[in-house]
mmCIF file with all atom_site columns, C-alpha atoms in Angstrom:
data_model
loop_
_atom_site.group_PDB
_atom_site.id
_atom_site.type_symbol
_atom_site.label_atom_id
_atom_site.label_alt_id
_atom_site.label_comp_id
_atom_site.label_asym_id
_atom_site.label_entity_id
_atom_site.label_seq_id
_atom_site.pdbx_PDB_ins_code
_atom_site.Cartn_x
_atom_site.Cartn_y
_atom_site.Cartn_z
_atom_site.occupancy
_atom_site.B_iso_or_equiv
_atom_site.pdbx_formal_charge
_atom_site.auth_seq_id
_atom_site.auth_comp_id
_atom_site.auth_asym_id
_atom_site.auth_atom_id
_atom_site.pdbx_PDB_model_num
ATOM 1   C CA . UNK A 1 1   ? -7.829  31.025  -8.522  1.00 0.00 ? 1120 UNK A CA 1
ATOM 2   C CA . UNK A 1 2   ? -9.426  29.920  -11.673 1.00 0.00 ? 1121 UNK A CA 1
ATOM 3   C CA . UNK A 1 3   ? -11.198 25.861  -11.101 1.00 0.00 ? 1122 UNK A CA 1
ATOM 4   C CA . UNK A 1 4   ? -9.798  23.809  -12.475 1.00 0.00 ? 1123 UNK A CA 1
ATOM 5   C CA . UNK A 1 5   ? -12.081 21.733  -15.211 1.00 0.00 ? 1124 UNK A CA 1
ATOM 6   C CA . UNK A 1 6   ? -12.566 17.883  -14.806 1.00 0.00 ? 1125 UNK A CA 1
ATOM 7   C CA . UNK A 1 7   ? -14.383 17.335  -18.144 1.00 0.00 ? 1126 UNK A CA 1
ATOM 8   C CA . UNK A 1 8   ? -15.156 13.525  -20.480 1.00 0.00 ? 1127 UNK A CA 1
ATOM 9   C CA . UNK A 1 9   ? -11.486 13.160  -21.230 1.00 0.00 ? 1128 UNK A CA 1
ATOM 10  C CA . UNK A 1 10  ? -10.237 13.960  -17.772 1.00 0.00 ? 1129 UNK A CA 1
ATOM 11  C CA . UNK A 1 11  ? -13.332 11.159  -15.998 1.00 0.00 ? 1130 UNK A CA 1
ATOM 12  C CA . UNK A 1 12  ? -12.170 8.841   -18.887 1.00 0.00 ? 1131 UNK A CA 1
ATOM 13  C CA . UNK A 1 13  ? -8.147  8.424   -18.122 1.00 0.00 ? 1132 UNK A CA 1
ATOM 14  C CA . UNK A 1 14  ? -9.518  8.565   -14.465 1.00 0.00 ? 1133 UNK A CA 1
ATOM 15  C CA . UNK A 1 15  ? -11.758 5.354   -14.248 1.00 0.00 ? 1134 UNK A CA 1
ATOM 16  C CA . UNK A 1 16  ? -8.208  4.099   -16.753 1.00 0.00 ? 1135 UNK A CA 1
ATOM 17  C CA . UNK A 1 17  ? -6.105  5.263   -13.803 1.00 0.00 ? 1136 UNK A CA 1
ATOM 18  C CA . UNK A 1 18  ? -8.246  3.217   -11.857 1.00 0.00 ? 1137 UNK A CA 1
ATOM 19  C CA . UNK A 1 19  ? -9.066  -0.167  -13.315 1.00 0.00 ? 1138 UNK A CA 1
ATOM 20  C CA . UNK A 1 20  ? -4.499  -0.560  -13.640 1.00 0.00 ? 1139 UNK A CA 1
ATOM 21  C CA . UNK A 1 21  ? -3.964  0.326   -10.242 1.00 0.00 ? 1140 UNK A CA 1
ATOM 22  C CA . UNK A 1 22  ? -2.278  -2.859  -8.978  1.00 0.00 ? 1141 UNK A CA 1
ATOM 23  C CA . UNK A 1 23  ? -1.110  -4.882  -5.989  1.00 0.00 ? 1142 UNK A CA 1
ATOM 24  C CA . UNK A 1 24  ? 3.274   -5.501  -7.439  1.00 0.00 ? 1143 UNK A CA 1
ATOM 25  C CA . UNK A 1 25  ? 4.616   -7.814  -6.244  1.00 0.00 ? 1144 UNK A CA 1
ATOM 26  C CA . UNK A 1 26  ? 6.976   -9.081  -9.042  1.00 0.00 ? 1145 UNK A CA 1
ATOM 27  C CA . UNK A 1 27  ? 9.561   -5.151  -9.778  1.00 0.00 ? 1146 UNK A CA 1
ATOM 28  C CA . UNK A 1 28  ? 12.513  -4.427  -12.212 1.00 0.00 ? 1147 UNK A CA 1
ATOM 29  C CA . UNK A 1 29  ? 15.536  -3.306  -10.233 1.00 0.00 ? 1148 UNK A CA 1
ATOM 30  C CA . UNK A 1 30  ? 16.476  -0.266  -11.471 1.00 0.00 ? 1149 UNK A CA 1
ATOM 31  C CA . UNK A 1 31  ? 15.545  2.796   -9.585  1.00 0.00 ? 1150 UNK A CA 1
ATOM 32  C CA . UNK A 1 32  ? 13.040  5.373   -9.136  1.00 0.00 ? 1151 UNK A CA 1
ATOM 33  C CA . UNK A 1 33  ? 14.094  8.967   -10.777 1.00 0.00 ? 1152 UNK A CA 1
ATOM 34  C CA . UNK A 1 34  ? 15.746  11.628  -8.722  1.00 0.00 ? 1153 UNK A CA 1
ATOM 35  C CA . UNK A 1 35  ? 13.301  13.496  -6.400  1.00 0.00 ? 1154 UNK A CA 1
ATOM 36  C CA . UNK A 1 36  ? 10.412  10.786  -7.338  1.00 0.00 ? 1155 UNK A CA 1
ATOM 37  C CA . UNK A 1 37  ? 9.854   9.493   -4.407  1.00 0.00 ? 1156 UNK A CA 1
ATOM 38  C CA . UNK A 1 38  ? 9.381   12.607  -2.205  1.00 0.00 ? 1157 UNK A CA 1
ATOM 39  C CA . UNK A 1 39  ? 7.414   13.346  -5.162  1.00 0.00 ? 1158 UNK A CA 1
ATOM 40  C CA . UNK A 1 40  ? 4.459   10.884  -4.542  1.00 0.00 ? 1159 UNK A CA 1
ATOM 41  C CA . UNK A 1 41  ? 4.992   11.071  -1.117  1.00 0.00 ? 1160 UNK A CA 1
ATOM 42  C CA . UNK A 1 42  ? 4.126   15.092  -1.292  1.00 0.00 ? 1161 UNK A CA 1
ATOM 43  C CA . UNK A 1 43  ? 1.006   14.212  -2.791  1.00 0.00 ? 1162 UNK A CA 1
ATOM 44  C CA . UNK A 1 44  ? 0.452   11.817  0.145   1.00 0.00 ? 1163 UNK A CA 1
ATOM 45  C CA . UNK A 1 45  ? 0.340   14.012  2.383   1.00 0.00 ? 1164 UNK A CA 1
ATOM 46  C CA . UNK A 1 46  ? -3.103  15.755  0.593   1.00 0.00 ? 1165 UNK A CA 1
ATOM 47  C CA . UNK A 1 47  ? -5.011  12.794  1.253   1.00 0.00 ? 1166 UNK A CA 1
ATOM 48  C CA . UNK A 1 48  ? -7.962  13.450  3.800   1.00 0.00 ? 1167 UNK A CA 1
ATOM 49  C CA . UNK A 1 49  ? -7.922  13.069  7.513   1.00 0.00 ? 1168 UNK A CA 1
ATOM 50  C CA . UNK A 1 50  ? -10.465 13.287  10.041  1.00 0.00 ? 1169 UNK A CA 1
ATOM 51  C CA . UNK A 1 51  ? -9.636  16.713  11.383  1.00 0.00 ? 1170 UNK A CA 1
ATOM 52  C CA . UNK A 1 52  ? -6.827  17.813  9.427   1.00 0.00 ? 1171 UNK A CA 1
ATOM 53  C CA . UNK A 1 53  ? -5.103  16.116  11.754  1.00 0.00 ? 1172 UNK A CA 1
ATOM 54  C CA . UNK A 1 54  ? -2.248  14.585  9.432   1.00 0.00 ? 1173 UNK A CA 1
ATOM 55  C CA . UNK A 1 55  ? -1.274  11.605  11.357  1.00 0.00 ? 1174 UNK A CA 1
ATOM 56  C CA . UNK A 1 56  ? 0.461   9.732   9.008   1.00 0.00 ? 1175 UNK A CA 1
ATOM 57  C CA . UNK A 1 57  ? 4.980   9.378   9.152   1.00 0.00 ? 1176 UNK A CA 1
ATOM 58  C CA . UNK A 1 58  ? 6.328   7.627   6.503   1.00 0.00 ? 1177 UNK A CA 1
ATOM 59  C CA . UNK A 1 59  ? 9.848   5.920   7.034   1.00 0.00 ? 1178 UNK A CA 1
ATOM 60  C CA . UNK A 1 60  ? 11.887  5.324   3.949   1.00 0.00 ? 1179 UNK A CA 1
ATOM 61  C CA . UNK A 1 61  ? 14.348  2.216   3.609   1.00 0.00 ? 1180 UNK A CA 1
ATOM 62  C CA . UNK A 1 62  ? 17.639  2.876   3.012   1.00 0.00 ? 1181 UNK A CA 1
ATOM 63  C CA . UNK A 1 63  ? 19.812  0.251   5.374   1.00 0.00 ? 1182 UNK A CA 1
ATOM 64  C CA . UNK A 1 64  ? 19.991  -2.935  3.777   1.00 0.00 ? 1183 UNK A CA 1
ATOM 65  C CA . UNK A 1 65  ? 21.005  -4.855  7.295   1.00 0.00 ? 1184 UNK A CA 1
ATOM 66  C CA . UNK A 1 66  ? 16.784  -3.370  7.827   1.00 0.00 ? 1185 UNK A CA 1
ATOM 67  C CA . UNK A 1 67  ? 15.647  -4.702  4.311   1.00 0.00 ? 1186 UNK A CA 1
ATOM 68  C CA . UNK A 1 68  ? 17.201  -8.156  5.506   1.00 0.00 ? 1187 UNK A CA 1
ATOM 69  C CA . UNK A 1 69  ? 15.518  -8.020  8.314   1.00 0.00 ? 1188 UNK A CA 1
ATOM 70  C CA . UNK A 1 70  ? 12.337  -7.240  6.998   1.00 0.00 ? 1189 UNK A CA 1
ATOM 71  C CA . UNK A 1 71  ? 12.720  -9.729  4.345   1.00 0.00 ? 1190 UNK A CA 1
ATOM 72  C CA . UNK A 1 72  ? 13.593  -12.463 6.729   1.00 0.00 ? 1191 UNK A CA 1
ATOM 73  C CA . UNK A 1 73  ? 10.146  -11.779 9.222   1.00 0.00 ? 1192 UNK A CA 1
ATOM 74  C CA . UNK A 1 74  ? 7.487   -11.783 6.263   1.00 0.00 ? 1193 UNK A CA 1
ATOM 75  C CA . UNK A 1 75  ? 9.275   -14.786 4.408   1.00 0.00 ? 1194 UNK A CA 1
ATOM 76  C CA . UNK A 1 76  ? 8.315   -16.565 7.876   1.00 0.00 ? 1195 UNK A CA 1
ATOM 77  C CA . UNK A 1 77  ? 4.821   -15.400 7.914   1.00 0.00 ? 1196 UNK A CA 1
ATOM 78  C CA . UNK A 1 78  ? 4.478   -16.338 4.590   1.00 0.00 ? 1197 UNK A CA 1
ATOM 79  C CA . UNK A 1 79  ? 5.480   -19.935 5.872   1.00 0.00 ? 1198 UNK A CA 1
ATOM 80  C CA . UNK A 1 80  ? 3.852   -19.808 9.372   1.00 0.00 ? 1199 UNK A CA 1
ATOM 81  C CA . UNK A 1 81  ? 0.499   -18.404 7.658   1.00 0.00 ? 1200 UNK A CA 1
ATOM 82  C CA . UNK A 1 82  ? 0.838   -21.329 4.495   1.00 0.00 ? 1201 UNK A CA 1
ATOM 83  C CA . UNK A 1 83  ? 0.066   -23.897 8.055   1.00 0.00 ? 1202 UNK A CA 1
ATOM 84  C CA . UNK A 1 84  ? -3.625  -23.231 7.816   1.00 0.00 ? 1203 UNK A CA 1
ATOM 85  C CA . UNK A 1 85  ? -4.431  -24.275 4.241   1.00 0.00 ? 1204 UNK A CA 1
ATOM 86  C CA . UNK A 1 86  ? -4.633  -27.904 2.501   1.00 0.00 ? 1205 UNK A CA 1
ATOM 87  C CA . UNK A 1 87  ? -4.459  -30.038 -0.725  1.00 0.00 ? 1206 UNK A CA 1
ATOM 88  C CA . UNK A 1 88  ? -4.928  -27.969 -4.000  1.00 0.00 ? 1207 UNK A CA 1
ATOM 89  C CA . UNK A 1 89  ? -5.388  -23.946 -1.444  1.00 0.00 ? 1208 UNK A CA 1
ATOM 90  C CA . UNK A 1 90  ? -1.666  -24.674 0.289   1.00 0.00 ? 1209 UNK A CA 1
ATOM 91  C CA . UNK A 1 91  ? -0.033  -26.125 -3.325  1.00 0.00 ? 1210 UNK A CA 1
ATOM 92  C CA . UNK A 1 92  ? -1.691  -22.430 -4.876  1.00 0.00 ? 1211 UNK A CA 1
ATOM 93  C CA . UNK A 1 93  ? -0.528  -20.789 -2.186  1.00 0.00 ? 1212 UNK A CA 1
ATOM 94  C CA . UNK A 1 94  ? 3.239   -21.967 -2.440  1.00 0.00 ? 1213 UNK A CA 1
ATOM 95  C CA . UNK A 1 95  ? 3.038   -20.686 -5.316  1.00 0.00 ? 1214 UNK A CA 1
ATOM 96  C CA . UNK A 1 96  ? 2.641   -17.046 -4.698  1.00 0.00 ? 1215 UNK A CA 1
ATOM 97  C CA . UNK A 1 97  ? 4.997   -14.556 -4.788  1.00 0.00 ? 1216 UNK A CA 1
ATOM 98  C CA . UNK A 1 98  ? 3.715   -11.965 -1.588  1.00 0.00 ? 1217 UNK A CA 1
ATOM 99  C CA . UNK A 1 99  ? 5.961   -9.342  -1.742  1.00 0.00 ? 1218 UNK A CA 1
ATOM 100 C CA . UNK A 1 100 ? 8.654   -7.125  -3.265  1.00 0.00 ? 1219 UNK A CA 1
ATOM 101 C CA . UNK A 1 101 ? 10.812  -6.329  -0.594  1.00 0.00 ? 1220 UNK A CA 1
ATOM 102 C CA . UNK A 1 102 ? 13.819  -7.726  -2.204  1.00 0.00 ? 1221 UNK A CA 1
ATOM 103 C CA . UNK A 1 103 ? 13.892  -6.718  -6.275  1.00 0.00 ? 1222 UNK A CA 1
ATOM 104 C CA . UNK A 1 104 ? 11.362  -3.501  -5.696  1.00 0.00 ? 1223 UNK A CA 1
ATOM 105 C CA . UNK A 1 105 ? 14.293  0.038   -5.264  1.00 0.00 ? 1224 UNK A CA 1
ATOM 106 C CA . UNK A 1 106 ? 12.350  1.423   -1.998  1.00 0.00 ? 1225 UNK A CA 1
ATOM 107 C CA . UNK A 1 107 ? 10.339  0.499   0.584   1.00 0.00 ? 1226 UNK A CA 1
ATOM 108 C CA . UNK A 1 108 ? 8.665   2.448   3.065   1.00 0.00 ? 1227 UNK A CA 1
ATOM 109 C CA . UNK A 1 109 ? 6.997   1.679   6.700   1.00 0.00 ? 1228 UNK A CA 1
ATOM 110 C CA . UNK A 1 110 ? 3.889   3.580   7.123   1.00 0.00 ? 1229 UNK A CA 1
ATOM 111 C CA . UNK A 1 111 ? 2.912   4.581   10.614  1.00 0.00 ? 1230 UNK A CA 1
ATOM 112 C CA . UNK A 1 112 ? 0.186   6.687   12.226  1.00 0.00 ? 1231 UNK A CA 1
ATOM 113 C CA . UNK A 1 113 ? 1.081   9.081   14.606  1.00 0.00 ? 1232 UNK A CA 1
ATOM 114 C CA . UNK A 1 114 ? -2.407  8.418   18.000  1.00 0.00 ? 1233 UNK A CA 1
ATOM 115 C CA . UNK A 1 115 ? -0.805  11.465  19.688  1.00 0.00 ? 1234 UNK A CA 1
ATOM 116 C CA . UNK A 1 116 ? -0.201  13.942  17.838  1.00 0.00 ? 1235 UNK A CA 1
ATOM 117 C CA . UNK A 1 117 ? -1.778  16.789  18.939  1.00 0.00 ? 1236 UNK A CA 1
ATOM 118 C CA . UNK A 1 118 ? -3.000  18.203  15.250  1.00 0.00 ? 1237 UNK A CA 1
ATOM 119 C CA . UNK A 1 119 ? -6.183  18.318  14.639  1.00 0.00 ? 1238 UNK A CA 1
ATOM 120 C CA . UNK A 1 120 ? -7.180  18.558  18.297  1.00 0.00 ? 1239 UNK A CA 1
ATOM 121 C CA . UNK A 1 121 ? -9.082  15.457  18.231  1.00 0.00 ? 1240 UNK A CA 1
ATOM 122 C CA . UNK A 1 122 ? -11.855 17.420  16.059  1.00 0.00 ? 1241 UNK A CA 1
ATOM 123 C CA . UNK A 1 123 ? -13.817 14.693  14.419  1.00 0.00 ? 1242 UNK A CA 1
ATOM 124 C CA . UNK A 1 124 ? -12.737 11.393  16.381  1.00 0.00 ? 1243 UNK A CA 1
ATOM 125 C CA . UNK A 1 125 ? -14.130 11.569  19.418  1.00 0.00 ? 1244 UNK A CA 1
ATOM 126 C CA . UNK A 1 126 ? -16.644 8.914   18.911  1.00 0.00 ? 1245 UNK A CA 1
ATOM 127 C CA . UNK A 1 127 ? -14.527 6.894   16.570  1.00 0.00 ? 1246 UNK A CA 1
ATOM 128 C CA . UNK A 1 128 ? -10.981 7.468   17.445  1.00 0.00 ? 1247 UNK A CA 1
ATOM 129 C CA . UNK A 1 129 ? -9.735  4.255   14.462  1.00 0.00 ? 1248 UNK A CA 1
ATOM 130 C CA . UNK A 1 130 ? -10.745 7.453   12.305  1.00 0.00 ? 1249 UNK A CA 1
ATOM 131 C CA . UNK A 1 131 ? -7.584  8.671   13.006  1.00 0.00 ? 1250 UNK A CA 1
ATOM 132 C CA . UNK A 1 132 ? -5.872  5.337   11.542  1.00 0.00 ? 1251 UNK A CA 1
ATOM 133 C CA . UNK A 1 133 ? -8.574  5.114   8.706   1.00 0.00 ? 1252 UNK A CA 1
ATOM 134 C CA . UNK A 1 134 ? -6.765  8.786   7.527   1.00 0.00 ? 1253 UNK A CA 1
ATOM 135 C CA . UNK A 1 135 ? -4.135  6.911   7.274   1.00 0.00 ? 1254 UNK A CA 1
ATOM 136 C CA . UNK A 1 136 ? -4.777  4.617   4.520   1.00 0.00 ? 1255 UNK A CA 1
ATOM 137 C CA . UNK A 1 137 ? -6.259  7.216   2.873   1.00 0.00 ? 1256 UNK A CA 1
ATOM 138 C CA . UNK A 1 138 ? -3.152  8.122   2.208   1.00 0.00 ? 1257 UNK A CA 1
ATOM 139 C CA . UNK A 1 139 ? -1.302  4.726   1.298   1.00 0.00 ? 1258 UNK A CA 1
ATOM 140 C CA . UNK A 1 140 ? -4.195  5.001   -1.405  1.00 0.00 ? 1259 UNK A CA 1
ATOM 141 C CA . UNK A 1 141 ? -3.357  8.780   -2.957  1.00 0.00 ? 1260 UNK A CA 1
ATOM 142 C CA . UNK A 1 142 ? 0.203   8.116   -3.268  1.00 0.00 ? 1261 UNK A CA 1
ATOM 143 C CA . UNK A 1 143 ? -1.269  4.169   -4.762  1.00 0.00 ? 1262 UNK A CA 1
ATOM 144 C CA . UNK A 1 144 ? -2.299  6.211   -7.182  1.00 0.00 ? 1263 UNK A CA 1
ATOM 145 C CA . UNK A 1 145 ? -0.494  8.496   -8.128  1.00 0.00 ? 1264 UNK A CA 1
ATOM 146 C CA . UNK A 1 146 ? 2.440   6.357   -8.437  1.00 0.00 ? 1265 UNK A CA 1
ATOM 147 C CA . UNK A 1 147 ? 0.308   4.644   -11.137 1.00 0.00 ? 1266 UNK A CA 1
ATOM 148 C CA . UNK A 1 148 ? 0.196   7.564   -13.078 1.00 0.00 ? 1267 UNK A CA 1
ATOM 149 C CA . UNK A 1 149 ? 3.712   8.097   -13.148 1.00 0.00 ? 1268 UNK A CA 1
ATOM 150 C CA . UNK A 1 150 ? 4.581   4.036   -14.171 1.00 0.00 ? 1269 UNK A CA 1
ATOM 151 C CA . UNK A 1 151 ? 5.323   3.185   -10.351 1.00 0.00 ? 1270 UNK A CA 1
ATOM 152 C CA . UNK A 1 152 ? 3.918   0.197   -9.067  1.00 0.00 ? 1271 UNK A CA 1
ATOM 153 C CA . UNK A 1 153 ? 3.410   -0.301  -5.221  1.00 0.00 ? 1272 UNK A CA 1
ATOM 154 C CA . UNK A 1 154 ? 3.280   -3.276  -3.453  1.00 0.00 ? 1273 UNK A CA 1
ATOM 155 C CA . UNK A 1 155 ? 1.806   -3.545  0.172   1.00 0.00 ? 1274 UNK A CA 1
ATOM 156 C CA . UNK A 1 156 ? 3.106   -5.996  2.409   1.00 0.00 ? 1275 UNK A CA 1
ATOM 157 C CA . UNK A 1 157 ? 0.642   -7.247  4.660   1.00 0.00 ? 1276 UNK A CA 1
ATOM 158 C CA . UNK A 1 158 ? 1.966   -10.430 6.079   1.00 0.00 ? 1277 UNK A CA 1
ATOM 159 C CA . UNK A 1 159 ? 3.539   -9.198  9.058   1.00 0.00 ? 1278 UNK A CA 1
ATOM 160 C CA . UNK A 1 160 ? 3.181   -8.436  12.919  1.00 0.00 ? 1279 UNK A CA 1
ATOM 161 C CA . UNK A 1 161 ? 3.409   -5.470  13.011  1.00 0.00 ? 1280 UNK A CA 1
ATOM 162 C CA . UNK A 1 162 ? 4.202   -5.572  16.920  1.00 0.00 ? 1281 UNK A CA 1
ATOM 163 C CA . UNK A 1 163 ? 7.936   -5.389  16.488  1.00 0.00 ? 1282 UNK A CA 1
ATOM 164 C CA . UNK A 1 164 ? 8.228   -2.935  13.601  1.00 0.00 ? 1283 UNK A CA 1
ATOM 165 C CA . UNK A 1 165 ? 8.820   0.223   15.639  1.00 0.00 ? 1284 UNK A CA 1
ATOM 166 C CA . UNK A 1 166 ? 11.864  -1.342  17.226  1.00 0.00 ? 1285 UNK A CA 1
ATOM 167 C CA . UNK A 1 167 ? 13.057  -2.728  13.982  1.00 0.00 ? 1286 UNK A CA 1
ATOM 168 C CA . UNK A 1 168 ? 12.384  0.168   12.624  1.00 0.00 ? 1287 UNK A CA 1
ATOM 169 C CA . UNK A 1 169 ? 13.819  2.610   15.857  1.00 0.00 ? 1288 UNK A CA 1
ATOM 170 C CA . UNK A 1 170 ? 11.047  4.770   15.324  1.00 0.00 ? 1289 UNK A CA 1
ATOM 171 C CA . UNK A 1 171 ? 8.380   5.584   18.316  1.00 0.00 ? 1290 UNK A CA 1
ATOM 172 C CA . UNK A 1 172 ? 6.477   3.553   20.337  1.00 0.00 ? 1291 UNK A CA 1
ATOM 173 C CA . UNK A 1 173 ? 3.605   5.688   20.228  1.00 0.00 ? 1292 UNK A CA 1
ATOM 174 C CA . UNK A 1 174 ? 2.968   5.205   16.604  1.00 0.00 ? 1293 UNK A CA 1
ATOM 175 C CA . UNK A 1 175 ? 0.984   2.908   14.987  1.00 0.00 ? 1294 UNK A CA 1
ATOM 176 C CA . UNK A 1 176 ? 1.664   0.342   12.650  1.00 0.00 ? 1295 UNK A CA 1
ATOM 177 C CA . UNK A 1 177 ? -0.361  0.485   8.742   1.00 0.00 ? 1296 UNK A CA 1
ATOM 178 C CA . UNK A 1 178 ? 1.529   -0.356  6.356   1.00 0.00 ? 1297 UNK A CA 1
ATOM 179 C CA . UNK A 1 179 ? 4.463   -1.802  4.577   1.00 0.00 ? 1298 UNK A CA 1
ATOM 180 C CA . UNK A 1 180 ? 5.158   -1.273  0.850   1.00 0.00 ? 1299 UNK A CA 1
ATOM 181 C CA . UNK A 1 181 ? 6.973   -1.507  -1.964  1.00 0.00 ? 1300 UNK A CA 1
ATOM 182 C CA . UNK A 1 182 ? 7.452   0.805   -4.903  1.00 0.00 ? 1301 UNK A CA 1
ATOM 183 C CA . UNK A 1 183 ? 9.793   0.215   -8.311  1.00 0.00 ? 1302 UNK A CA 1
ATOM 184 C CA . UNK A 1 184 ? 8.792   -0.012  -11.912 1.00 0.00 ? 1303 UNK A CA 1
ATOM 185 C CA . UNK A 1 185 ? 6.936   -3.026  -12.429 1.00 0.00 ? 1304 UNK A CA 1
ATOM 186 C CA . UNK A 1 186 ? 8.072   -6.495  -14.537 1.00 0.00 ? 1305 UNK A CA 1
ATOM 187 C CA . UNK A 1 187 ? 5.031   -6.518  -16.278 1.00 0.00 ? 1306 UNK A CA 1
ATOM 188 C CA . UNK A 1 188 ? 1.366   -4.394  -16.622 1.00 0.00 ? 1307 UNK A CA 1
ATOM 189 C CA . UNK A 1 189 ? -1.877  -5.609  -16.554 1.00 0.00 ? 1308 UNK A CA 1
ATOM 190 C CA . UNK A 1 190 ? -5.594  -4.108  -15.107 1.00 0.00 ? 1309 UNK A CA 1
ATOM 191 C CA . UNK A 1 191 ? -5.723  -7.811  -13.558 1.00 0.00 ? 1310 UNK A CA 1
ATOM 192 C CA . UNK A 1 192 ? -5.410  -8.863  -10.939 1.00 0.00 ? 1311 UNK A CA 1
ATOM 193 C CA . UNK A 1 193 ? -2.349  -10.902 -10.148 1.00 0.00 ? 1312 UNK A CA 1
ATOM 194 C CA . UNK A 1 194 ? -4.518  -13.283 -7.685  1.00 0.00 ? 1313 UNK A CA 1
ATOM 195 C CA . UNK A 1 195 ? -6.962  -13.219 -9.825  1.00 0.00 ? 1314 UNK A CA 1
ATOM 196 C CA . UNK A 1 196 ? -4.854  -14.383 -12.974 1.00 0.00 ? 1315 UNK A CA 1
ATOM 197 C CA . UNK A 1 197 ? -3.518  -16.823 -10.797 1.00 0.00 ? 1316 UNK A CA 1
ATOM 198 C CA . UNK A 1 198 ? -7.162  -18.354 -9.589  1.00 0.00 ? 1317 UNK A CA 1
ATOM 199 C CA . UNK A 1 199 ? -6.895  -17.719 -5.900  1.00 0.00 ? 1318 UNK A CA 1
ATOM 200 C CA . UNK A 1 200 ? -10.417 -15.585 -5.840  1.00 0.00 ? 1319 UNK A CA 1
ATOM 201 C CA . UNK A 1 201 ? -11.812 -13.518 -8.725  1.00 0.00 ? 1320 UNK A CA 1
ATOM 202 C CA . UNK A 1 202 ? -13.897 -10.086 -8.058  1.00 0.00 ? 1321 UNK A CA 1
ATOM 203 C CA . UNK A 1 203 ? -17.199 -10.741 -6.705  1.00 0.00 ? 1322 UNK A CA 1
ATOM 204 C CA . UNK A 1 204 ? -20.702 -9.572  -8.049  1.00 0.00 ? 1323 UNK A CA 1
ATOM 205 C CA . UNK A 1 205 ? -22.250 -6.475  -7.506  1.00 0.00 ? 1324 UNK A CA 1
ATOM 206 C CA . UNK A 1 206 ? -25.019 -8.174  -5.563  1.00 0.00 ? 1325 UNK A CA 1
ATOM 207 C CA . UNK A 1 207 ? -22.301 -9.291  -2.475  1.00 0.00 ? 1326 UNK A CA 1
ATOM 208 C CA . UNK A 1 208 ? -21.166 -5.639  -2.176  1.00 0.00 ? 1327 UNK A CA 1
ATOM 209 C CA . UNK A 1 209 ? -23.533 -3.260  -3.158  1.00 0.00 ? 1328 UNK A CA 1
ATOM 210 C CA . UNK A 1 210 ? -26.739 -3.070  -0.733  1.00 0.00 ? 1329 UNK A CA 1
ATOM 211 C CA . UNK A 1 211 ? -29.692 -0.724  -0.540  1.00 0.00 ? 1330 UNK A CA 1
ATOM 212 C CA . UNK A 1 212 ? -32.010 0.047   2.390   1.00 0.00 ? 1331 UNK A CA 1
#
């Protein structure tokens, strides 16, 4: 097999992809092309995993009743979380759209199968949490691949994970990792929404990078 060449033009495109990857909350309602979600999930399965355990489990939400239950849960959690703020910060919080569960044509829940025998325990004897971290790398891989196809992805994190297994009728030992909305974004931007709305700016390198 011929080794691929990742030249300067490709690296520039990769930088562009990273810069334009956004956490999307505003979606068009039009459907994804047939088969595209399967293509994206297949790409996600190329993400790295400890011991090659591949512990990710993707659950596509097709039931309107389950979608409605997820919307009710997330809306309730947003209201509850809002109680922690006051004054101008609370007023700003109330204007934020934190999920696209109503509009997004596709919703995917992501779990980690912590009891899978795949990988035979390699690499996680001292850090078992790396199994779940492997699932997060699959989500990031999915995110970037989706963006390359012009598809937006939004990670809905304002949710209580305790009831997700029962709500989605999946094995109790699976650990909930993420609830994802996928679809065409209403607008394209290289600026994070929370930066645009004045919630949180990007941190400077002096804060995030250290040398020892």
